[in-house]
CSV table of C-alpha atoms and ligand atoms in Angstrom, one decimal:
chain,number,residue,atom,x,y,z
A,3,MET,CA,22.4,-20.5,-68.3
A,4,ARG,CA,25.4,-23.5,-66.8
A,5,LEU,CA,27.4,-22.6,-64.4
A,6,SER,CA,30.4,-24.3,-63.9
A,7,ALA,CA,31.3,-27.3,-61.6
A,8,GLN,CA,33.1,-25.0,-59.5
A,9,HIS,CA,31.0,-22.1,-59.4
A,10,ARG,CA,28.3,-23.9,-58.3
A,11,LYS,CA,30.3,-25.4,-55.6
A,12,LYS,CA,31.0,-21.9,-54.3
A,13,LEU,CA,27.5,-20.5,-54.7
A,14,HIS,CA,26.3,-23.3,-52.9
A,15,LYS,CA,28.5,-22.5,-49.8
A,16,VAL,CA,27.3,-19.1,-49.9
A,17,ILE,CA,24.0,-20.1,-49.8
A,18,ASN,CA,24.4,-22.4,-47.0
A,19,GLY,CA,26.0,-19.8,-45.0
A,20,LEU,CA,23.3,-17.7,-45.2
A,21,ILE,CA,20.4,-20.4,-44.6
A,22,ILE,CA,22.4,-21.3,-41.0
A,23,LEU,CA,22.8,-17.1,-40.4
A,24,LEU,CA,19.1,-16.6,-40.6
A,25,ALA,CA,18.3,-19.9,-39.3
A,26,LEU,CA,20.4,-18.5,-36.2
A,27,GLY,CA,18.7,-15.2,-36.6
A,28,VAL,CA,15.4,-16.7,-36.2
A,29,PHE,CA,16.6,-18.9,-33.1
A,30,VAL,CA,18.0,-15.7,-31.2
A,31,TYR,CA,14.6,-14.0,-32.1
A,32,PHE,CA,13.0,-16.4,-30.7
A,33,ALA,CA,14.8,-17.2,-27.4
A,34,ILE,CA,14.4,-13.4,-27.1
A,35,GLN,CA,10.5,-13.5,-27.5
A,36,THR,CA,10.6,-16.1,-24.7
A,37,ILE,CA,12.5,-14.4,-22.3
A,38,GLN,CA,10.4,-11.2,-22.9
A,39,LYS,CA,7.1,-13.0,-22.8
A,40,LYS,CA,8.6,-14.9,-19.4
A,41,GLU,CA,8.0,-11.0,-18.1
A,42,MET,CA,5.5,-9.9,-20.4
A,43,ASN,CA,3.1,-12.9,-18.5
A,44,ILE,CA,3.6,-11.6,-14.8
A,45,GLU,CA,0.1,-10.6,-14.0
A,46,MET,CA,-0.6,-7.4,-11.8
A,47,GLN,CA,-3.7,-7.5,-10.0
A,48,ALA,CA,-4.7,-5.0,-6.9
A,49,TYR,CA,-7.3,-5.6,-4.3
A,50,ALA,CA,-8.9,-3.3,-1.8
A,51,GLY,CA,-10.2,-4.5,1.7
A,52,SER,CA,-10.8,-4.1,5.0
A,53,ALA,CA,-9.9,-6.2,7.9
A,54,MET,CA,-8.7,-5.5,12.1
A,55,GLY,CA,-10.2,-2.2,11.8
A,56,THR,CA,-8.3,-0.9,8.9
A,57,ALA,CA,-8.1,-0.8,5.3
A,58,VAL,CA,-5.8,-3.7,3.9
A,59,LYS,CA,-4.6,-2.9,0.0
A,60,LYS,CA,-2.8,-6.1,-1.8
A,61,THR,CA,-1.3,-5.3,-5.0
A,62,LEU,CA,-0.3,-9.1,-6.2
A,63,TYR,CA,1.8,-10.3,-8.7
A,64,SER,CA,2.2,-13.8,-10.6
A,65,GLU,CA,1.9,-15.8,-13.8
A,66,SER,CA,-1.5,-15.8,-13.6
A,67,MET,CA,-4.8,-13.5,-12.9
A,68,GLU,CA,-6.2,-17.5,-10.8
A,69,GLU,CA,-2.8,-17.4,-8.8
A,70,ASN,CA,-3.5,-13.6,-7.7
A,71,ASP,CA,-7.1,-14.2,-7.1
A,72,ALA,CA,-6.2,-17.3,-5.0
A,73,ALA,CA,-3.8,-15.4,-3.0
A,74,ASP,CA,-5.7,-12.4,-2.3
A,75,ALA,CA,-8.3,-14.7,-0.6
A,76,MET,CA,-5.5,-16.4,1.2
A,77,ILE,CA,-4.5,-13.1,2.4
A,78,ASP,CA,-8.3,-12.6,3.8
A,79,THR,CA,-8.4,-15.8,5.3
A,80,CYS,CA,-5.1,-15.2,7.2
A,81,LEU,CA,-6.1,-11.8,8.3
A,82,GLU,CA,-9.7,-13.4,9.3
A,83,GLU,CA,-7.9,-15.8,11.6
A,84,LEU,CA,-5.1,-13.7,13.1
A,85,GLU,CA,-8.1,-10.9,14.0
A,86,ASN,CA,-9.8,-13.5,16.1
A,87,GLN,CA,-7.0,-14.5,17.5
A,88,ILE,CA,-5.4,-11.9,18.8
A,89,SER,CA,-7.4,-9.2,18.9
A,90,ALA,CA,-9.0,-7.3,22.2
A,91,ARG,CA,-11.9,-5.8,19.8
A,92,VAL,CA,-13.3,-9.1,18.7
A,93,SER,CA,-14.9,-10.6,21.6
A,94,GLY,CA,-14.5,-14.3,20.7
A,95,SER,CA,-10.7,-14.3,20.2
A,96,GLU,CA,-7.8,-15.9,22.5
A,97,ILE,CA,-6.5,-12.4,23.8
A,98,ALA,CA,-10.2,-11.1,24.9
A,99,GLY,CA,-11.6,-14.4,26.4
A,100,LEU,CA,-8.3,-13.9,28.8
A,101,ASN,CA,-8.6,-10.0,29.3
A,102,ARG,CA,-12.3,-11.2,30.5
A,103,ASN,CA,-11.3,-14.3,32.5
A,104,TYR,CA,-8.0,-14.1,33.8
A,105,ALA,CA,-7.3,-14.9,37.7
A,106,VAL,CA,-4.4,-12.6,39.1
A,107,ASP,CA,-1.5,-14.3,39.8
A,108,GLY,CA,-3.1,-17.5,38.1
A,109,ILE,CA,-1.3,-19.2,35.0
A,110,ASN,CA,-3.1,-18.9,31.9
A,111,THR,CA,-1.9,-21.2,29.1
A,112,LEU,CA,-1.8,-19.4,25.4
A,113,SER,CA,-1.4,-20.5,22.0
A,114,GLU,CA,1.8,-21.3,20.9
A,115,SER,CA,1.6,-18.2,18.3
A,116,VAL,CA,0.2,-15.8,20.9
A,117,ALA,CA,3.2,-16.4,23.5
A,118,SER,CA,5.6,-16.1,21.1
A,119,TYR,CA,3.8,-12.3,19.8
A,120,LEU,CA,3.7,-11.2,23.8
A,121,ARG,CA,7.0,-12.3,24.4
A,122,GLN,CA,8.7,-10.5,21.1
A,123,GLU,CA,6.6,-7.2,22.8
A,124,LEU,CA,7.7,-7.7,26.1
A,125,LEU,CA,11.3,-7.7,24.7
A,126,ILE,CA,10.2,-4.1,22.8
A,127,TRP,CA,8.9,-3.0,26.1
A,128,GLU,CA,12.1,-3.5,27.7
A,129,GLU,CA,14.5,-2.3,25.0
A,130,SER,CA,12.5,1.1,24.6
A,131,GLU,CA,11.8,1.2,28.3
A,132,GLY,CA,8.0,1.4,28.2
A,133,ALA,CA,7.2,3.4,25.5
A,134,PHE,CA,5.7,0.5,23.5
A,135,SER,CA,3.2,-1.3,25.9
A,136,PRO,CA,1.7,-4.4,25.2
A,137,CYS,CA,-1.1,-4.3,27.6
A,138,ILE,CA,-2.0,-0.1,26.3
A,139,TYR,CA,-6.1,-1.5,25.8
A,140,PRO,CA,-7.7,0.3,29.4
A,141,LEU,CA,-6.1,3.3,28.2
A,142,SER,CA,-6.6,3.5,24.7
A,143,SER,CA,-10.5,2.4,25.4
A,144,LEU,CA,-10.8,5.2,28.3
A,145,TRP,CA,-9.9,7.6,25.6
A,146,GLY,CA,-11.6,6.0,22.8
A,147,ILE,CA,-9.9,8.1,19.9
A,148,GLU,CA,-10.6,5.0,17.7
A,149,GLU,CA,-14.3,5.1,18.7
A,150,GLY,CA,-14.5,8.8,17.9
A,151,ASN,CA,-14.6,10.0,21.4
A,152,THR,CA,-13.3,13.8,21.3
A,153,ILE,CA,-13.7,14.7,25.1
A,154,VAL,CA,-10.6,14.6,27.4
A,155,PRO,CA,-10.7,12.2,30.1
A,156,ASN,CA,-10.1,13.3,34.0
A,157,THR,CA,-7.5,12.9,35.3
A,158,THR,CA,-8.4,10.2,38.3
A,159,MET,CA,-9.6,8.2,35.1
A,160,ILE,CA,-6.5,8.4,33.7
A,161,GLU,CA,-4.4,7.8,36.7
A,162,SER,CA,-6.1,4.3,37.5
A,163,ALA,CA,-5.4,3.3,33.6
A,164,LEU,CA,-2.1,4.0,34.3
A,165,ILE,CA,-2.1,1.3,37.1
A,166,ALA,CA,-3.5,-1.1,34.7
A,167,ILE,CA,-0.8,-0.8,31.5
A,168,ASP,CA,2.0,-1.8,33.9
A,169,ALA,CA,3.8,-4.0,31.8
A,170,SER,CA,5.7,-5.0,34.2
A,171,GLN,CA,3.3,-7.2,36.1
A,172,ILE,CA,3.1,-9.6,33.0
A,173,GLU,CA,5.4,-12.9,33.3
A,174,VAL,CA,5.9,-15.6,30.2
A,175,ASN,CA,6.9,-18.5,30.9
A,176,GLY,CA,7.0,-20.9,28.0
A,177,ASN,CA,3.4,-21.1,26.4
A,178,ASP,CA,2.1,-20.1,30.2
A,179,LEU,CA,1.3,-16.3,31.2
A,180,ILE,CA,0.4,-14.7,34.5
A,181,LEU,CA,-1.0,-11.5,35.1
A,182,HIS,CA,-0.1,-9.9,38.3
A,183,ALA,CA,-2.5,-7.2,38.7
A,184,PRO,CA,-6.4,-6.8,38.3
A,185,ASN,CA,-8.4,-4.8,35.4
A,186,MET,CA,-5.1,-5.7,33.1
A,187,GLN,CA,-6.2,-5.8,29.1
A,188,LEU,CA,-3.5,-7.5,26.7
A,189,ASP,CA,-4.0,-6.1,23.5
A,190,MET,CA,-1.7,-7.4,20.8
A,191,GLY,CA,-3.5,-4.5,18.1
A,192,ALA,CA,-0.7,-2.4,19.0
A,193,ALA,CA,1.7,-4.1,17.0
A,194,GLY,CA,-1.2,-6.3,14.8
A,195,LYS,CA,-0.4,-4.8,11.8
A,196,GLY,CA,3.2,-5.7,11.5
A,197,ILE,CA,2.2,-9.3,13.1
A,198,ALA,CA,-0.3,-9.5,10.1
A,199,CYS,CA,2.6,-8.3,7.5
A,200,ASP,CA,4.6,-11.6,9.2
A,201,GLU,CA,1.7,-14.4,8.8
A,202,ILE,CA,0.5,-13.1,5.3
A,203,ARG,CA,4.6,-13.9,4.4
A,204,THR,CA,4.7,-16.4,5.6
A,205,ARG,CA,1.7,-17.8,3.4
A,206,LEU,CA,2.8,-16.4,0.4
A,207,CYS,CA,6.1,-18.7,0.4
A,208,GLU,CA,3.5,-21.3,0.2
A,209,THR,CA,2.7,-20.4,-3.2
A,210,ASN,CA,3.7,-19.2,-6.4
A,211,ILE,CA,3.0,-15.5,-6.0
A,212,GLN,CA,6.3,-13.9,-7.4
A,213,GLY,CA,5.7,-10.5,-6.1
A,214,ALA,CA,3.2,-8.6,-3.4
A,215,VAL,CA,2.5,-5.4,-1.7
A,216,VAL,CA,0.4,-5.8,0.9
A,217,SER,CA,-0.6,-2.7,3.2
A,218,VAL,CA,-2.4,-3.3,6.6
A,219,GLY,CA,-3.0,-0.2,7.6
A,220,GLY,CA,0.0,1.9,8.7
A,221,SER,CA,2.5,-1.7,7.8
A,222,ILE,CA,3.2,-2.4,4.2
A,223,LEU,CA,4.7,-5.6,3.3
A,224,ALA,CA,7.0,-5.8,0.6
A,225,TYR,CA,7.2,-9.2,-1.1
A,226,GLY,CA,9.3,-10.9,-3.9
A,227,ASP,CA,9.7,-8.6,-7.1
A,228,LYS,CA,7.9,-8.0,-9.9
A,229,GLY,CA,9.6,-10.6,-11.9
A,230,ASP,CA,11.9,-8.6,-12.8
A,231,GLY,CA,14.5,-8.2,-9.6
A,232,LYS,CA,14.2,-4.5,-9.1
A,233,GLU,CA,13.2,-3.0,-5.9
A,234,TRP,CA,10.1,-1.8,-5.1
A,235,HIS,CA,8.8,1.9,-4.3
A,236,ILE,CA,6.9,2.8,-1.0
A,237,GLY,CA,5.4,6.0,-0.9
A,238,ILE,CA,5.1,7.4,2.8
A,239,GLN,CA,2.1,9.2,3.7
A,240,ASN,CA,2.5,12.8,4.1
A,241,PRO,CA,2.0,12.9,8.1
A,242,ARG,CA,0.4,16.8,7.2
A,243,GLY,CA,-1.4,15.8,3.6
A,244,VAL,CA,-5.2,14.4,2.4
A,245,THR,CA,-4.4,10.4,2.5
A,246,GLY,CA,-2.5,9.3,-0.1
A,247,ASP,CA,-0.2,11.7,-1.1
A,248,ILE,CA,3.6,10.5,-0.2
A,249,PHE,CA,6.0,12.9,0.9
A,250,GLY,CA,9.1,10.7,0.1
A,251,VAL,CA,9.8,6.9,-1.4
A,252,VAL,CA,11.8,4.4,0.0
A,253,ASP,CA,13.3,2.0,-2.5
A,254,THR,CA,13.5,-1.4,-0.5
A,255,PRO,CA,14.0,-5.3,-1.7
A,256,GLY,CA,11.2,-7.3,-1.1
A,257,ASN,CA,12.0,-8.2,2.4
A,258,VAL,CA,11.0,-6.0,4.7
A,259,VAL,CA,7.8,-4.3,6.6
A,260,VAL,CA,7.7,-1.1,6.5
A,261,SER,CA,5.6,0.5,9.3
A,262,THR,CA,4.4,4.5,9.9
A,263,SER,CA,3.1,5.4,12.9
A,264,GLY,CA,2.0,9.2,13.4
A,265,ASP,CA,-0.4,11.8,14.7
A,266,TYR,CA,-2.5,12.3,11.7
A,267,GLU,CA,-4.0,8.8,11.4
A,268,LYS,CA,-6.8,9.1,14.6
A,269,TYR,CA,-7.2,12.4,16.3
A,270,PHE,CA,-9.5,15.2,17.4
A,271,GLU,CA,-8.7,18.4,18.4
A,272,SER,CA,-9.8,20.5,22.0
A,273,GLY,CA,-8.4,24.1,22.5
A,274,GLY,CA,-6.4,23.8,19.8
A,275,LYS,CA,-4.7,21.2,20.8
A,276,ARG,CA,-4.3,18.1,18.9
A,277,PHE,CA,-5.2,14.7,20.5
A,278,HIS,CA,-4.0,11.4,18.7
A,279,HIS,CA,-4.4,7.5,19.2
A,280,ILE,CA,-0.7,6.7,20.2
A,281,PHE,CA,-0.2,7.0,24.0
A,282,ASP,CA,2.6,7.9,26.3
A,283,PRO,CA,2.4,4.8,28.7
A,284,SER,CA,4.6,7.0,31.4
A,285,THR,CA,1.7,9.8,31.4
A,286,GLY,CA,-1.6,8.3,29.9
A,287,PHE,CA,-1.6,10.9,27.4
A,288,PRO,CA,-1.0,11.0,24.1
A,289,ALA,CA,2.9,11.0,23.0
A,290,ASP,CA,4.3,14.7,22.4
A,291,ASN,CA,7.3,14.6,22.3
A,292,GLY,CA,7.8,16.7,18.9
A,293,LEU,CA,7.5,14.1,16.4
A,294,ILE,CA,4.8,14.1,14.0
A,295,SER,CA,5.8,10.4,11.7
A,296,VAL,CA,8.1,7.6,12.6
A,297,THR,CA,8.5,5.4,10.0
A,298,ILE,CA,10.8,1.8,10.7
A,299,ILE,CA,12.0,-0.8,8.2
A,300,CYS,CA,13.2,-4.3,9.2
A,301,GLU,CA,12.3,-7.1,8.3
A,302,ASN,CA,10.3,-8.5,11.1
A,303,GLY,CA,6.9,-6.9,11.2
A,304,LEU,CA,6.4,-7.2,14.4
A,305,ARG,CA,9.4,-5.8,15.5
A,306,SER,CA,8.8,-3.1,12.7
A,307,ASP,CA,4.8,-2.0,14.1
A,308,ALA,CA,6.0,-2.0,17.8
A,309,MET,CA,9.0,0.3,17.2
A,310,SER,CA,7.3,2.8,15.0
A,311,THR,CA,5.3,2.9,17.9
A,312,ALA,CA,7.8,3.3,20.4
A,313,CYS,CA,10.4,5.4,18.4
A,314,PHE,CA,7.2,8.0,18.2
A,315,VAL,CA,6.7,8.1,22.1
A,316,MET,CA,10.4,8.5,22.6
A,317,GLY,CA,11.1,11.6,20.5
A,318,LEU,CA,13.5,11.7,17.6
A,319,GLU,CA,17.0,11.8,20.2
A,320,LYS,CA,16.3,8.5,22.5
A,321,GLY,CA,14.2,7.3,19.4
A,322,MET,CA,16.9,7.4,17.0
A,323,ALA,CA,19.4,5.9,19.3
A,324,TYR,CA,17.0,3.2,20.0
A,325,ALA,CA,17.0,2.5,16.1
A,326,LYS,CA,20.3,2.7,15.4
A,327,GLU,CA,21.1,0.2,18.7
A,328,GLN,CA,18.6,-2.2,16.6
A,329,GLY,CA,20.0,-2.0,13.1
A,330,VAL,CA,16.7,-1.4,11.4
A,331,GLU,CA,16.0,1.7,9.3
A,332,ALA,CA,14.2,4.5,10.5
A,333,ILE,CA,12.5,8.1,9.1
A,334,PHE,CA,11.9,10.5,11.6
A,335,VAL,CA,9.6,13.7,10.9
A,336,THR,CA,9.4,16.5,13.3
A,337,GLN,CA,6.7,18.6,14.2
A,338,ASP,CA,9.0,21.9,12.3
A,339,LYS,CA,8.6,19.6,8.9
A,340,LYS,CA,12.5,18.4,8.9
A,341,VAL,CA,13.2,14.6,7.9
A,342,TYR,CA,16.0,12.7,9.9
A,343,VAL,CA,16.7,9.2,8.3
A,344,THR,CA,18.8,6.3,9.4
A,345,ASP,CA,22.5,6.3,7.4
A,346,ASN,CA,21.7,3.4,5.2
A,347,MET,CA,18.0,5.6,4.2
A,348,LYS,CA,20.4,8.2,3.0
A,349,ASN,CA,20.2,6.8,-0.8
A,350,LYS,CA,16.9,4.7,-0.2
A,351,PHE,CA,14.5,7.4,1.0
A,352,ARG,CA,13.5,10.1,-1.8
A,353,LEU,CA,12.2,13.0,-0.5
A,354,GLN,CA,9.3,14.4,-2.4
A,355,SER,CA,7.8,17.2,-1.3
A,356,GLU,CA,9.1,20.7,-0.9
A,357,GLU,CA,7.2,21.3,2.3
A,358,TYR,CA,9.7,19.5,4.3
A,359,GLU,CA,13.7,19.3,4.8
A,360,LEU,CA,15.8,16.5,4.7
A,361,VAL,CA,18.8,16.7,7.2
A,362,ARG,CA,21.8,15.3,6.5
B,9,MET,CA,18.8,-27.3,-61.2
B,10,GLN,CA,17.9,-29.6,-58.2
B,11,ASP,CA,20.4,-27.7,-55.9
B,12,LYS,CA,18.3,-24.3,-57.1
B,13,LYS,CA,14.9,-26.0,-55.9
B,14,LEU,CA,16.2,-27.1,-53.0
B,15,ILE,CA,17.1,-23.7,-51.9
B,16,PHE,CA,14.4,-21.9,-53.1
B,17,LYS,CA,12.6,-24.2,-50.7
B,18,LYS,CA,14.6,-23.3,-47.7
B,19,GLY,CA,14.4,-19.6,-48.6
B,20,ASP,CA,10.7,-20.1,-48.1
B,21,TYR,CA,10.4,-22.4,-45.5
B,22,ILE,CA,12.5,-19.5,-43.4
B,23,PHE,CA,10.8,-16.7,-44.9
B,24,ALA,CA,7.5,-18.1,-43.9
B,25,MET,CA,8.6,-18.5,-40.6
B,26,VAL,CA,9.9,-15.4,-39.9
B,27,VAL,CA,6.5,-14.0,-40.9
B,28,VAL,CA,4.7,-16.6,-38.9
B,29,SER,CA,6.7,-15.4,-35.6
B,30,VAL,CA,6.3,-11.4,-36.5
B,31,VAL,CA,2.3,-12.2,-36.8
B,32,LEU,CA,2.8,-14.5,-33.4
B,33,VAL,CA,4.1,-12.0,-31.1
B,34,LEU,CA,2.1,-8.9,-32.4
B,35,PHE,CA,-1.0,-11.0,-31.7
B,36,LEU,CA,0.3,-11.5,-28.2
B,37,THR,CA,1.4,-7.9,-27.5
B,38,GLN,CA,-2.1,-7.3,-28.5
B,39,LEU,CA,-3.5,-9.9,-26.1
B,40,ASN,CA,-2.0,-8.6,-23.5
B,41,ALA,CA,-2.2,-5.4,-24.2
B,42,LYS,CA,-4.6,-3.6,-20.7
B,43,GLN,CA,-8.5,-3.3,-20.9
B,44,GLY,CA,-7.1,0.0,-19.6
B,45,ASN,CA,-8.9,3.2,-18.2
B,46,GLN,CA,-11.6,2.1,-16.1
B,47,VAL,CA,-13.0,2.4,-12.5
B,48,ARG,CA,-13.9,-0.8,-10.5
B,49,VAL,CA,-16.2,0.3,-7.8
B,50,THR,CA,-17.2,-2.0,-5.2
B,51,VAL,CA,-19.8,-1.6,-2.8
B,52,GLY,CA,-20.2,-4.6,-0.1
B,53,LYS,CA,-19.4,-7.6,-2.4
B,54,GLN,CA,-20.9,-6.3,-5.6
B,55,THR,CA,-18.6,-4.7,-8.4
B,56,GLU,CA,-19.2,-2.0,-11.4
B,57,THR,CA,-17.3,-0.6,-13.7
B,58,TYR,CA,-17.1,3.1,-15.1
B,59,SER,CA,-14.8,4.7,-17.6
B,60,LEU,CA,-12.3,6.9,-16.3
B,61,THR,CA,-12.2,9.0,-19.6
B,62,GLU,CA,-16.6,10.0,-19.2
B,63,ASN,CA,-17.4,12.2,-16.9
B,64,ARG,CA,-20.0,11.3,-14.4
B,65,ARG,CA,-21.3,11.3,-10.6
B,66,ILE,CA,-22.4,8.3,-9.1
B,67,SER,CA,-24.6,7.8,-6.0
B,68,LEU,CA,-23.4,4.5,-3.8
B,69,ARG,CA,-25.8,2.9,-1.4
B,70,GLY,CA,-22.6,1.4,0.6
B,71,LYS,CA,-23.2,-0.1,4.5
B,72,MET,CA,-24.8,1.9,7.1
B,73,ASP,CA,-23.6,2.2,10.9
B,74,SER,CA,-27.0,2.4,13.0
B,75,GLN,CA,-26.4,5.8,14.1
B,76,GLU,CA,-26.0,7.3,10.7
B,77,GLN,CA,-27.6,10.1,8.9
B,78,ALA,CA,-27.4,9.3,5.4
B,79,SER,CA,-29.7,10.8,2.9
B,80,SER,CA,-33.7,9.1,2.9
B,81,ASP,CA,-32.6,7.3,-0.5
B,82,GLY,CA,-29.7,5.5,1.2
B,83,VAL,CA,-27.1,6.9,-0.2
B,84,THR,CA,-23.6,6.8,1.7
B,85,ASN,CA,-21.2,8.4,-1.0
B,86,VAL,CA,-21.4,10.2,-4.2
B,87,LEU,CA,-18.2,9.3,-6.4
B,88,VAL,CA,-17.2,11.9,-9.2
B,89,ILE,CA,-15.5,11.0,-12.5
B,90,GLU,CA,-13.7,14.0,-13.6
B,91,ASP,CA,-11.3,14.9,-16.3
B,92,GLY,CA,-9.6,11.5,-16.0
B,93,GLN,CA,-9.3,11.3,-12.3
B,94,VAL,CA,-11.6,10.0,-9.6
B,95,TYR,CA,-12.7,11.4,-6.2
B,96,MET,CA,-14.8,11.0,-3.5
B,97,GLU,CA,-16.9,14.2,-3.4
B,98,SER,CA,-19.0,13.2,0.1
B,99,ALA,CA,-20.0,10.7,2.2
B,100,SER,CA,-21.7,10.1,5.0
B,101,CYS,CA,-19.0,8.7,7.0
B,102,PRO,CA,-18.0,9.4,10.6
B,103,ASP,CA,-14.2,9.4,9.5
B,104,GLN,CA,-14.6,11.5,6.1
B,105,VAL,CA,-11.3,9.2,5.2
B,106,CYS,CA,-12.8,8.7,1.7
B,107,VAL,CA,-13.6,12.3,0.9
B,108,LYS,CA,-10.2,13.8,2.6
B,109,HIS,CA,-8.2,11.3,-0.3
B,110,LYS,CA,-6.4,12.9,-3.1
B,111,PRO,CA,-8.0,12.2,-6.4
B,112,ILE,CA,-6.9,9.1,-8.0
B,113,TYR,CA,-5.5,8.4,-11.7
B,114,GLN,CA,-2.8,6.1,-11.8
B,115,ASP,CA,-2.5,2.4,-12.5
B,116,GLY,CA,-3.6,0.1,-8.6
B,117,GLU,CA,-4.4,3.8,-7.0
B,118,MET,CA,-7.5,3.4,-4.2
B,119,ILE,CA,-9.9,5.0,-2.5
B,120,ILE,CA,-11.4,3.1,0.3
B,121,CYS,CA,-14.3,4.0,3.0
B,122,LEU,CA,-13.9,1.4,5.3
B,123,PRO,CA,-17.1,2.7,6.9
B,124,HIS,CA,-19.4,2.0,4.2
B,125,GLN,CA,-17.2,-1.0,2.4
B,126,VAL,CA,-16.7,0.8,-0.9
B,127,TYR,CA,-13.6,0.3,-3.1
B,128,VAL,CA,-12.6,2.1,-5.4
B,129,GLU,CA,-9.9,0.9,-8.3
B,130,VAL,CA,-8.0,2.9,-10.9
B,131,ASP,CA,-7.4,0.1,-13.6
B,132,ASN,CA,-5.3,2.5,-16.3
B,133,ASP,CA,-2.3,2.6,-18.6
B,134,ILE,CA,-0.9,5.6,-16.9
B,135,GLU,CA,2.1,3.8,-14.6
B,136,ASN,CA,2.2,4.2,-10.9
B,137,ASP,CA,5.6,4.6,-10.3
B,138,ILE,CA,4.7,3.7,-5.9
B,139,ASP,CA,3.9,0.1,-5.5
B,140,ASN,CA,2.0,0.7,-2.2
C,412,ZN,ZN1,-15.9,7.3,4.1
């Protein structure tokens, strides 16, 4: 069959159009695949471990498993270095050495970072009117709850410990520290898990890790995202549930530390009363202000950790006022299982347990 | 005739490209599919993998405290895999945190026995909506 020149031209045109259309289709198809592949290529890996006397869980997201593994090892090193610097329980640490060797009214030179941590902790001590103390160690080691002791110490011993935990005797000028009383023991560990989150974040920024959620005991660092730009969903431990049982979820972008303090972590019972590990520095006894859990969410890990302790000691009313004054987000749980949150949390916190009631 | 030949060639070429790209995508999807449904148990530095679909009871010999009374064969923790879930049935650790942990089954969930340095993780295609 022979086509006329006109017909041939027309057919030519139509087929050319089809080819262009098809080529365009293939191009779009490949473009979509490439974009999807990029998302698909984000690898996730969870890592379990321990450091600073607590469980550590890391969930890391990056473009390769090798990068995740490298970041996992890097975080472990970071935690080990930090523990060897600030833990009162590690005998070779800067803090332990200081606690052992300081002379009353003498000048001790601190490392840059320890001086900075201590200045921040003293600020929170001041803001919270003593509800948080950076030198609670003589009291907590007298009780020994974290070491498994189950006996209430006698009042005389508690009273003498109270003298040793008076933070007004601490003076920091630049990197110089002066302690004005004997038998004092600094304990950065009171906000150590939050400090750890801050240090981990600093180091993660130097890697190609896309996103990470790192739990160091009760402090959880949310960093970056999963490659999808979406928020993280951080589960909050049910203070009256088994470990890992969450009672609510906080939706947050990857720029915060979520710290929770509660009476459920370490405690013993005696005479029907619960003796937990969060002490009221003004009484020398475990804080007893009607709360069972406090969560503080803010960018600064040290502040989030220290303030969760401070607010737990202060109780609902004072603690909530303090949280609002500092502009941090907070979740308070009272003994009668009522949940109180800061205004911004009202659409960020999702209660997931029927045992609890969210007060609006 | 010349034109016709050329047109068919181009059509074949595009068709082949489409087929190749479809195959490539299918291959990549397969490659990226998760291994899935596994339990990773780490004791100290040693890691062992078990299937989550096979019911079993696993005796673990973790690190022991000097004052701790483990059974004579050195078993510190007993882990149970049952109906796709994992839980610590018993342990000789002082804190009993691992025993009190809820059964785990979602991707990335963990049970940690701190005193014995025993770490249990789930690798699963059941997505976890909680990130920590
Ligand atoms: Zn255990």
